[in-house]
Amino acid sequence: MLIVRLLVLASLPILDLAVGFEVSENFRTRHCGEEFCWSLLIIAANALLSWAAVYFALFLLAIAAARMPSVILRGPLPMIFSLPLILLITILLMQCSWSWFLGLNFGFLPSTDIVVFLVENLARIPRHLLQTAPAETIGLTLAVLLLSFALVQLFFDPARRMKQPMGTGLVFAALMVTAFGAYLSAPHARAKFSAIAFNKMLLVRLDPSQADYVLNTALEKTFIPRLPSPPIGKADGDHPVIVVLVESLRRDLIHTDPTPIPFLKSLAEGDGIFFDKAYATASHSNYADVAFWYSRYPMRSLNLQSYPTDAGYRGTSIFKLMKEHGYTTGYISSQNELWGEMINWLNVPAEVDYFYHSENFRGKTWYSQGGGLAGMIRMGMATAGKIEDSQTLKIATRWIEGLANKQRFFLGMNLQNTHFSYVIPPGGARPYQPSEIGSGALYYLWPAALKTVVRNRYLNAVHNLDQELSAFAAALKAWNLWDEALVVIVGDSGEAFHEHGFGNHSGPMYDEVMRTFVMVKPPRNSDLPRDSFQGAVSHLDITATIPDILGMEVPASFQGRPVFQPGGSRPVFMHSNALVKQTGLVHWPWKLLKTYYPFEKTELYDLIQDPGERKNLADLESASAHRLSEQLDLWISRHLLYYSAPEYYGRYNPPK
């Protein structure tokens, strides 16, 4: 029996590694070439460490059980005692099962940032997994629970009977903590593995030739002092303002034939202004959304960041600005704003008169065509934790209808039907076929073979949302509000369909993800030209343009610049810290991307000659790459310095 147990212990990690190396050819080809693949060994080391953590946890809890009075372990109590152990082993085994897949396909390894984020959003992670692949999630969970139970039965009692001294337990506890710490921080990889490169920026923020400038506080001298705000009076005219942030709305939808967005296209080509080169600030919503409402870049730290309620650097939101100008303000969202703690900066009672998100919704937050568990597994839970957008728009309509002054309100919205796996409302049209994804497509990880089906599903979701927005506009017209309203439609990100080997967003910042649909419909009496705007702009600039159109002074804390003001072109910056750690800038026609995790890479593209970003010119155009890289490094350095201490963000406005 001892031999059987030892074989089981050894076979699980060996099988894990054998399968991993067998399927790693694609990883080696992309990231190693003909060279010896150190990165592959580091991923293997992480997998082994995760198995070591499993065995240490098993052994330690068995030791703990051995020291309990025997009376406690009689009857049903041993099984009750082992339940936490089974759950712990389940979590660790699931980590093992994902370690190779994510590592080999995307170079994605756990980190302390990721663990902290998962713990903070623990209640919402299962919803997300069930939303995208319910059958696989439930099946994997049951399989791992059974495996965990088998491991407990095999090893728990024998280890408990070993009667190890307390010193042995403490030694193993120290080993387990050390191994798990190494697993999360990967110090063993510091010499070769490029995932650590991102942390180098904490130590070297500028190239050596600029180091003296840091010592001489040259960066601080570039900051603009924060002056007392002048009294704010009521802006001229009464114009309702409606700003709709739409999940994953690609810029090229307006050029798709046949168009999935007839209403938005007619608006952009008629009374609206379409921004052809508008860029999001990040590839994931928990950065991009708040950045838009505050007109602030999400570069505050190199670590994964959230939104503390007491942050002295929060700045002025568009809601606060409009409230100070006498507007009634509202924020109505289909998503759960607890995600990433965004709610801390969005639900500020002194600035937002009415706040509503999915936690306030009392109806179903998911839809499926079948009933019960079987229907859920067959169809997938499309919008777990989110409100279906037609319901959100009805809530917004009722809020506007109840306002005493319908001429002077500011409404911010966040719509989510266009998030994977793309919600089709009950009775919604499905003109793009085939479009049934099934229940096995995981967000970001679905195979390229599904791209036609997934894209069609996306287009159907976009098409139905376009119809809902048209109906919402009709309600505004019925109240005689539409003509005088300032309406802004912004995609918070784009959406990828394997143009660069991945789906959805939250990953690399190529144009299919970062260049989004943006349209502004000014009030009827505005003299702005109704035309396509061709300059490269950031979403932060769109936010700053809202008060500019209304004749208000743009807050000094806004990092965006009104697009219709003179001043010439300037770089558009971006920063993501989700499935990749990456920074970038667009200084048209050049686009520079610097990746720090999961591998080091610099990319330079000429977006006029190469709009698909296929030919990396970082080596051929080394002078341009170096110049833009210096600009990007300086941008990073100024932001890290600004947010590093109250002496900076308390005295100055953020870097422009």
XYZ file of C-alpha atoms in Angstrom:
656
model
C 0.000 0.000 0.000
C 2.921 2.322 0.717
C 4.235 1.790 -2.811
C 0.801 2.599 -4.248
C 0.678 5.818 -2.274
C 4.158 6.834 -3.370
C 3.309 6.091 -7.001
C 0.191 8.237 -6.761
C 2.190 11.038 -5.190
C 4.780 10.944 -7.954
C 2.490 10.229 -10.893
C 0.338 13.346 -10.618
C 3.088 15.972 -11.085
C 4.967 13.739 -13.542
C 1.840 13.347 -15.659
C 1.208 17.079 -15.402
C 4.734 17.879 -16.615
C 4.725 15.221 -19.334
C 1.506 16.537 -20.841
C 2.787 20.076 -20.511
C 6.021 19.419 -22.383
C 4.120 17.472 -25.023
C 1.867 20.421 -25.858
C 4.543 23.077 -25.432
C 5.764 23.144 -29.041
C 3.746 26.283 -29.813
C 5.188 28.040 -26.766
C 8.765 27.077 -27.654
C 8.308 28.244 -31.231
C 6.906 31.632 -30.214
C 9.092 32.457 -27.233
C 12.278 30.387 -27.455
C 13.140 29.838 -31.117
C 16.231 27.682 -31.476
C 17.599 28.670 -28.070
C 17.305 26.670 -24.892
C 13.954 27.626 -23.402
C 14.581 28.878 -19.886
C 11.027 30.197 -19.700
C 9.698 26.684 -20.217
C 11.743 25.428 -17.284
C 10.481 28.263 -15.114
C 6.889 27.341 -15.915
C 7.739 23.735 -15.029
C 9.290 24.903 -11.759
C 6.108 26.796 -10.936
C 4.037 23.705 -11.662
C 6.250 21.607 -9.390
C 6.050 24.211 -6.644
C 2.269 24.126 -6.829
C 2.373 20.350 -6.366
C 4.804 20.792 -3.487
C 2.317 23.177 -1.894
C -0.380 20.500 -2.226
C 1.722 17.894 -0.489
C 2.923 20.249 2.231
C -0.663 21.268 2.977
C -1.705 17.629 3.145
C 1.136 16.693 5.447
C 0.747 19.685 7.765
C -2.941 19.163 8.302
C -2.320 15.498 8.978
C 0.240 16.499 11.612
C -2.316 18.847 13.142
C -4.847 16.034 13.261
C -2.306 13.772 14.951
C -2.016 16.205 17.850
C -5.758 16.346 18.478
C -7.356 14.238 21.210
C -8.487 10.942 19.762
C -12.053 11.499 20.962
C -12.392 14.384 18.508
C -11.512 12.139 15.592
C -14.170 9.498 16.284
C -17.438 9.134 14.433
C -18.253 11.709 11.733
C -15.742 14.256 13.020
C -12.796 13.074 10.880
C -14.801 13.751 7.738
C -15.858 17.179 9.032
C -12.257 17.945 9.916
C -11.074 16.886 6.457
C -13.531 19.126 4.593
C -11.318 22.238 4.834
C -8.426 20.075 3.697
C -10.397 18.837 0.709
C -11.308 22.404 -0.248
C -7.701 23.544 0.101
C -6.424 20.665 -2.019
C -9.150 21.430 -4.557
C -7.995 25.018 -4.926
C -4.355 23.995 -5.266
C -5.117 21.225 -7.745
C -7.139 23.613 -9.891
C -4.137 25.921 -9.842
C -1.965 23.004 -10.978
C -4.323 22.147 -13.811
C -4.264 25.744 -15.065
C -0.561 26.354 -14.508
C 0.585 24.562 -17.621
C -2.241 25.626 -19.882
C -1.993 29.329 -19.122
C 1.767 29.278 -18.820
C 2.453 27.474 -22.069
C -0.131 29.261 -24.154
C 0.166 32.757 -22.736
C 3.165 32.769 -20.384
C 0.686 33.539 -17.623
C 1.981 32.669 -14.143
C 0.505 33.508 -10.746
C 1.760 36.559 -8.907
C 0.965 38.254 -5.627
C -0.957 40.915 -7.571
C -3.176 38.293 -9.159
C -3.756 36.418 -5.905
C -4.743 39.614 -4.080
C -7.130 40.566 -6.889
C -8.736 37.108 -6.884
C -9.175 37.152 -3.116
C -10.727 40.627 -3.219
C -13.172 39.470 -5.909
C -13.711 35.955 -4.598
C -17.499 36.184 -4.673
C -17.504 37.244 -8.325
C -14.897 34.869 -9.803
C -17.243 31.823 -9.797
C -19.902 33.907 -11.537
C -17.454 34.802 -14.269
C -16.340 31.189 -14.772
C -19.912 29.922 -14.823
C -20.834 32.704 -17.224
C -18.371 31.606 -19.901
C -18.063 27.831 -19.463
C -20.547 26.394 -16.969
C -20.202 22.746 -18.013
C -16.415 22.804 -17.887
C -16.344 24.741 -14.616
C -18.773 22.398 -12.876
C -17.110 19.308 -14.365
C -13.612 20.406 -13.390
C -14.735 21.347 -9.887
C -16.389 17.960 -9.326
C -13.403 16.080 -10.742
C -10.953 17.945 -8.547
C -13.164 17.498 -5.485
C -13.160 13.735 -6.113
C -9.395 13.717 -6.604
C -8.939 15.745 -3.440
C -11.140 13.314 -1.526
C -9.093 10.385 -2.853
C -5.844 12.037 -1.796
C -7.204 12.673 1.667
C -8.320 9.057 2.012
C -4.972 7.754 0.798
C -2.680 9.878 2.897
C -4.512 11.560 5.742
C -4.753 8.648 8.186
C -1.236 7.259 7.574
C 0.312 10.690 8.028
C -1.776 11.294 11.145
C -0.460 8.099 12.716
C 3.176 9.083 12.161
C 3.172 11.127 15.407
C 5.675 13.705 14.177
C 7.146 16.018 16.820
C 6.144 19.671 16.837
C 9.557 20.699 15.489
C 8.985 18.667 12.349
C 5.672 20.390 11.792
C 7.227 23.811 12.173
C 9.999 22.933 9.719
C 7.495 21.766 7.149
C 5.358 24.854 7.740
C 8.377 27.048 7.033
C 9.154 25.050 3.894
C 5.573 25.365 2.690
C 5.483 29.132 3.236
C 8.841 29.508 1.469
C 7.737 27.381 -1.468
C 4.466 29.223 -1.858
C 6.232 32.578 -1.628
C 8.627 31.467 -4.337
C 5.683 30.267 -6.371
C 4.083 33.716 -6.287
C 7.163 35.879 -6.731
C 9.403 33.594 -8.811
C 12.742 34.826 -7.388
C 14.367 31.694 -8.833
C 13.692 33.135 -12.286
C 15.328 36.496 -11.733
C 18.350 35.722 -13.899
C 16.620 34.623 -17.078
C 12.849 34.722 -16.934
C 11.472 37.842 -18.547
C 8.364 38.054 -16.358
C 10.576 39.722 -13.769
C 11.490 42.471 -16.234
C 8.435 44.476 -15.279
C 9.675 44.764 -11.705
C 12.971 46.195 -12.938
C 11.081 49.395 -13.663
C 10.644 49.845 -9.927
C 14.412 50.222 -9.666
C 15.283 51.890 -12.972
C 12.604 54.372 -13.969
C 14.767 56.323 -16.400
C 17.772 55.310 -18.460
C 21.132 56.027 -16.766
C 21.768 59.207 -18.760
C 18.749 60.771 -17.060
C 19.426 59.571 -13.513
C 20.854 62.915 -12.347
C 17.645 64.631 -13.373
C 15.734 62.487 -10.917
C 18.148 63.410 -8.141
C 17.753 67.090 -9.016
C 13.933 66.794 -8.948
C 13.664 67.693 -12.610
C 10.521 65.607 -12.840
C 8.914 67.532 -10.010
C 9.636 70.772 -11.833
C 7.462 69.580 -14.712
C 4.387 69.343 -12.472
C 1.799 72.120 -12.421
C 0.909 73.419 -8.915
C -2.622 72.857 -7.669
C -4.254 76.239 -7.190
C -7.493 76.969 -5.309
C -10.439 76.319 -7.600
C -12.309 79.467 -8.676
C -16.003 79.670 -7.797
C -18.062 77.718 -10.281
C -21.156 79.317 -11.690
C -23.937 77.867 -13.741
C -22.903 77.251 -17.347
C -24.734 78.996 -20.158
C -27.686 77.157 -21.603
C -29.538 74.041 -20.519
C -28.359 70.885 -22.215
C -29.037 67.368 -20.954
C -25.845 65.316 -21.077
C -25.909 61.557 -21.611
C -22.657 59.596 -21.732
C -22.860 55.884 -22.515
C -19.819 53.690 -21.937
C -20.337 50.480 -23.911
C -18.385 47.323 -23.224
C -16.070 46.110 -26.032
C -17.333 48.351 -28.846
C -14.924 48.117 -31.779
C -14.138 51.120 -33.932
C -14.518 49.196 -37.218
C -18.180 48.350 -36.554
C -19.094 51.503 -38.447
C -17.403 50.067 -41.559
C -18.819 46.521 -41.283
C -21.078 45.558 -44.182
C -23.903 44.909 -43.598
C -23.736 47.203 -40.611
C -24.793 45.799 -37.222
C -25.290 49.361 -35.911
C -27.637 51.198 -38.298
C -28.758 53.679 -35.624
C -25.288 54.571 -34.364
C -23.907 54.722 -37.888
C -26.638 57.070 -39.096
C -26.087 59.225 -36.024
C -22.310 59.341 -36.517
C -22.705 60.221 -40.190
C -25.499 62.726 -39.558
C -25.766 64.858 -36.425
C -22.749 63.316 -34.731
C -18.974 63.500 -34.863
C -17.176 60.174 -35.274
C -13.662 59.866 -33.823
C -11.712 57.612 -36.144
C -8.590 57.250 -33.984
C -9.851 57.193 -30.398
C -7.866 55.016 -27.990
C -8.792 53.476 -24.652
C -6.375 53.924 -21.759
C -6.261 50.196 -20.919
C -7.383 46.864 -22.326
C -9.414 45.923 -19.239
C -12.450 47.624 -17.759
C -11.368 48.023 -14.137
C -8.695 50.430 -15.407
C -10.326 51.890 -18.516
C -13.745 52.721 -17.037
C -12.660 54.793 -14.045
C -9.939 56.448 -16.132
C -12.622 57.716 -18.515
C -14.920 59.189 -15.841
C -11.984 60.969 -14.161
C -9.957 61.814 -17.274
C -6.948 60.299 -15.511
C -4.475 57.739 -16.838
C -4.487 54.463 -14.856
C -0.697 54.593 -14.385
C -0.465 55.046 -10.609
C 1.588 52.000 -9.744
C 3.332 49.097 -11.418
C 1.313 46.772 -9.204
C -2.329 45.934 -9.738
C -4.258 48.876 -8.340
C -7.724 49.487 -6.941
C -9.586 52.589 -5.792
C -9.193 53.436 -2.092
C -11.963 55.602 -0.707
C -9.518 57.853 1.124
C -7.107 58.393 -1.768
C -5.803 61.955 -1.747
C -5.059 61.738 -5.457
C -8.590 60.891 -6.643
C -9.111 64.189 -8.423
C -12.293 65.531 -10.007
C -14.746 63.253 -11.765
C -17.019 64.402 -14.563
C -19.899 63.800 -12.127
C -18.440 66.194 -9.568
C -17.870 68.838 -12.239
C -21.442 68.623 -13.534
C -22.859 68.603 -10.008
C -20.975 71.815 -9.231
C -22.525 73.380 -12.319
C -26.033 72.716 -11.063
C -26.728 69.440 -12.864
C -28.592 66.522 -11.349
C -26.221 63.588 -11.742
C -26.852 59.889 -12.157
C -24.816 56.762 -12.836
C -26.654 53.649 -14.013
C -24.633 50.548 -14.843
C -25.330 47.039 -16.062
C -22.175 45.726 -14.447
C -21.279 45.070 -10.843
C -19.130 48.038 -9.890
C -17.749 46.165 -6.886
C -15.421 44.528 -9.415
C -11.947 45.901 -8.790
C -13.460 48.251 -6.172
C -14.510 50.685 -8.912
C -17.576 51.509 -6.835
C -15.397 53.443 -4.373
C -14.781 56.161 -6.966
C -18.077 55.922 -8.846
C -20.603 55.908 -6.015
C -19.622 59.147 -4.275
C -22.858 60.505 -2.728
C -21.696 64.125 -2.757
C -21.139 63.885 -6.517
C -23.654 61.320 -7.800
C -27.300 61.935 -6.911
C -28.498 58.557 -8.164
C -26.352 55.419 -8.332
C -27.569 52.066 -9.638
C -25.673 48.909 -10.606
C -26.320 45.182 -10.765
C -26.205 44.750 -6.980
C -29.336 46.943 -6.797
C -31.218 44.938 -9.429
C -33.882 42.599 -8.095
C -34.553 40.672 -11.288
C -32.569 37.869 -12.891
C -29.059 38.831 -13.878
C -28.674 36.012 -16.371
C -30.736 34.480 -19.140
C -30.826 31.055 -20.737
C -33.223 29.408 -23.131
C -33.472 26.264 -21.074
C -34.580 25.781 -17.501
C -32.732 24.255 -14.597
C -29.146 23.080 -14.363
C -29.259 21.222 -17.681
C -30.377 24.346 -19.509
C -27.756 26.413 -17.782
C -25.004 23.996 -18.783
C -26.291 23.692 -22.349
C -26.680 27.391 -23.037
C -24.204 29.022 -20.704
C -25.028 31.765 -18.238
C -24.638 34.766 -20.490
C -24.728 37.639 -18.042
C -24.016 36.308 -14.586
C -23.755 39.235 -12.246
C -24.820 41.790 -14.872
C -28.118 43.412 -15.812
C -29.343 42.816 -19.347
C -28.979 46.194 -21.080
C -32.598 46.623 -22.133
C -33.477 46.559 -18.422
C -30.735 49.078 -17.639
C -32.013 51.455 -20.303
C -35.539 51.150 -18.896
C -34.199 52.082 -15.458
C -32.464 55.093 -17.010
C -35.644 56.102 -18.821
C -37.659 55.970 -15.598
C -35.029 58.039 -13.789
C -35.131 60.765 -16.446
C -38.926 60.678 -16.488
C -39.007 61.363 -12.750
C -36.703 64.389 -12.874
C -38.262 67.744 -12.046
C -35.840 69.500 -14.411
C -35.269 67.436 -17.515
C -33.180 70.144 -19.155
C -30.269 69.981 -16.755
C -29.119 66.484 -15.891
C -25.975 64.442 -16.433
C -26.401 60.698 -16.869
C -23.450 58.317 -17.093
C -24.182 54.748 -18.133
C -22.289 51.489 -18.541
C -23.778 48.834 -20.817
C -22.548 45.238 -20.830
C -24.426 43.058 -23.343
C -21.421 43.227 -25.669
C -19.133 41.554 -23.123
C -18.256 37.940 -23.894
C -20.235 35.684 -24.130
C -22.452 38.392 -25.681
C -26.033 38.667 -24.534
C -28.937 38.437 -26.928
C -32.005 39.803 -25.097
C -35.168 37.701 -25.058
C -36.685 37.836 -28.538
C -33.609 39.574 -29.926
C -32.617 39.367 -33.588
C -29.788 37.067 -34.722
C -29.028 38.122 -38.304
C -25.399 36.954 -38.224
C -25.076 33.178 -38.411
C -23.786 30.755 -37.253
C -23.667 32.265 -33.780
C -24.162 29.566 -31.134
C -20.934 29.483 -29.157
C -21.943 26.609 -26.902
C -20.876 26.260 -23.302
C -17.198 25.420 -23.788
C -15.680 28.740 -24.804
C -13.740 30.410 -22.025
C -13.191 34.150 -22.028
C -9.900 35.041 -23.757
C -8.975 31.359 -24.191
C -11.432 30.108 -26.800
C -9.750 28.521 -29.854
C -9.253 30.318 -33.163
C -11.467 27.747 -34.881
C -14.465 29.406 -33.213
C -13.674 32.947 -34.332
C -16.387 33.151 -37.019
C -19.060 31.892 -34.641
C -17.868 34.082 -31.767
C -17.664 37.165 -33.976
C -21.189 36.541 -35.291
C -22.467 36.231 -31.741
C -20.746 39.520 -30.920
C -22.284 41.242 -33.962
C -25.727 39.994 -32.953
C -25.267 41.406 -29.445
C -24.080 44.727 -30.874
C -27.001 44.817 -33.308
C -29.561 44.320 -30.539
C -27.883 46.933 -28.367
C -28.049 49.372 -31.279
C -31.810 48.813 -31.440
C -32.137 49.387 -27.689
C -30.182 52.652 -27.970
C -32.436 53.721 -30.829
C -35.494 53.127 -28.632
C -33.847 55.084 -25.809
C -33.224 57.998 -28.192
C -36.869 57.839 -29.282
C -37.953 58.324 -25.660
C -35.716 61.398 -25.395
C -37.213 62.764 -28.614
C -40.713 62.230 -27.246
C -39.785 64.471 -24.303
C -38.240 67.039 -26.693
C -34.830 66.474 -25.115
C -32.884 64.942 -27.988
C -32.062 68.016 -30.046
C -30.617 69.970 -27.122
C -28.859 66.981 -25.575
C -25.136 66.324 -25.676
C -24.827 62.572 -26.272
C -21.548 60.667 -26.104
C -21.135 56.978 -26.998
C -17.778 55.410 -26.105
C -16.527 51.832 -26.318
C -14.541 51.217 -23.135
C -12.352 48.834 -25.132
C -12.487 46.991 -28.412
C -12.657 43.227 -28.857
C -10.226 40.764 -30.424
C -11.131 37.788 -32.591
C -7.733 36.126 -32.904
C -6.199 38.819 -35.088
C -3.102 38.361 -32.926
C -3.711 34.925 -31.465
C -6.134 35.726 -28.648
C -9.788 36.570 -28.166
C -11.721 39.281 -26.333
C -9.747 41.889 -24.367
C -7.708 42.278 -21.139
C -4.609 41.205 -23.056
C -2.144 42.851 -25.466
C -3.008 46.376 -26.552
C -3.326 45.943 -30.308
C -5.703 48.216 -32.191
C -8.565 45.714 -32.333
C -8.689 46.059 -28.527
C -7.615 49.677 -27.987
C -9.048 51.644 -30.927
C -12.722 51.936 -30.085
C -15.994 53.341 -31.339
C -16.442 56.940 -30.133
C -19.198 59.282 -31.276
C -20.297 62.677 -29.950
C -23.633 64.299 -30.823
C -23.414 67.986 -29.837
C -26.487 70.072 -28.999
C -28.343 71.321 -32.064
C -27.105 74.908 -31.761
C -23.434 73.926 -31.515
C -21.262 75.230 -34.342
C -18.955 72.202 -34.257
C -18.542 70.607 -37.701
C -20.501 67.364 -38.074
C -17.720 65.316 -39.574
C -15.261 62.540 -38.848
C -12.446 63.642 -36.529
C -9.166 62.211 -37.819
C -6.681 63.112 -35.075
C -5.459 60.467 -32.627
C -7.098 61.087 -29.246
C -7.353 59.389 -25.878
C -10.615 58.606 -24.123
C -9.399 61.130 -21.558
C -9.616 63.802 -24.264
C -13.234 62.846 -24.943
C -14.062 63.368 -21.256
C -12.361 66.771 -21.289
C -14.294 67.729 -24.431
C -17.663 67.390 -22.655
C -17.320 70.505 -20.448
C -15.599 72.324 -23.307
C -18.655 71.864 -25.561
C -20.873 73.151 -22.753
C -18.753 76.247 -22.203
C -17.345 75.105 -18.870
C -13.761 75.345 -17.702
C -12.005 71.980 -17.874
C -10.738 70.899 -14.417
C -6.986 71.099 -13.974
C -6.990 67.539 -12.623
C -8.169 66.228 -16.014
C -5.275 64.797 -17.988
C -7.286 64.885 -21.177
C -7.358 67.925 -23.440
C -10.454 69.181 -25.317
C -10.095 67.894 -28.850
C -11.484 71.023 -30.528
C -9.005 73.358 -28.840
C -5.789 74.321 -30.674
C -2.549 72.764 -29.524
C -1.431 70.241 -32.098
C -1.035 66.516 -31.793
C 0.500 64.814 -28.782
C 1.121 61.183 -27.816
C -1.743 59.038 -26.583
C -0.601 56.763 -23.760
C -1.956 53.436 -22.533
C -1.209 50.997 -19.737
C -2.585 47.543 -18.968
C -1.982 45.245 -16.035
C -4.203 42.202 -16.471
C -3.275 39.176 -18.591
C -0.238 41.135 -19.739
C 1.780 43.921 -18.164
C 2.251 46.412 -20.956
C 2.589 50.118 -21.668
C 2.319 51.898 -24.981
C 1.818 55.103 -26.866
C 0.438 56.253 -30.187
C 2.064 59.245 -31.861
C 0.438 58.957 -35.232
C 1.301 57.080 -37.352
C 3.688 55.347 -34.948
C 2.530 52.979 -32.232
C 4.955 51.631 -29.627
C 4.177 48.751 -27.268
C 6.492 47.602 -24.484
C 5.635 44.271 -22.862
C 7.123 43.323 -19.489
C 5.103 40.225 -18.634
C 4.809 37.404 -19.614
C 7.892 38.157 -21.750
C 9.969 41.173 -22.667
C 9.229 42.625 -26.068
C 9.256 45.986 -27.818
C 6.987 46.492 -30.819
C 6.791 49.424 -33.212
C 4.175 49.722 -35.947
C 3.430 52.200 -38.709
C -0.367 52.322 -38.534
C -0.702 53.900 -41.983
C 1.366 51.310 -43.829
C 0.505 48.434 -41.492
C -2.928 48.964 -39.878
C -3.096 45.290 -38.893
C 0.091 45.588 -36.816
C 1.812 42.660 -38.510
C 5.316 44.011 -39.172
C 7.308 44.912 -36.079
C 9.672 47.760 -37.014
C 11.409 48.070 -33.639
C 14.727 46.921 -35.137
C 14.403 48.448 -38.608
C 13.309 51.827 -37.214
C 15.487 51.728 -34.116
C 15.868 55.527 -33.924
C 12.093 56.044 -33.863
C 11.663 53.173 -31.420
C 14.299 54.658 -29.095
C 12.775 58.138 -29.252
C 9.267 56.896 -28.497
C 10.566 54.556 -25.821
C 12.201 57.497 -24.046
C 8.893 59.382 -24.204
C 7.082 56.400 -22.744
C 9.641 55.876 -19.973
C 9.444 59.541 -19.027
C 5.645 59.336 -18.911
C 5.865 56.316 -16.607
C 8.455 57.980 -14.393
C 6.474 61.186 -13.976
C 3.358 59.265 -12.990
C 5.130 56.969 -10.549
C 6.752 59.964 -8.895
C 3.509 61.944 -8.793
C 1.530 59.169 -7.090
C 4.362 58.122 -4.773
C 3.693 60.615 -1.951
C 1.229 63.308 -0.791
C 3.965 65.909 -1.183
C 3.493 65.505 -4.928
C -0.191 64.724 -5.532
C -1.197 67.103 -2.743
C 0.690 70.058 -4.249
C 0.469 69.459 -7.982
C -1.956 68.473 -10.689
C -1.224 65.175 -12.462
C 1.294 65.223 -15.323
C -0.134 66.393 -18.612
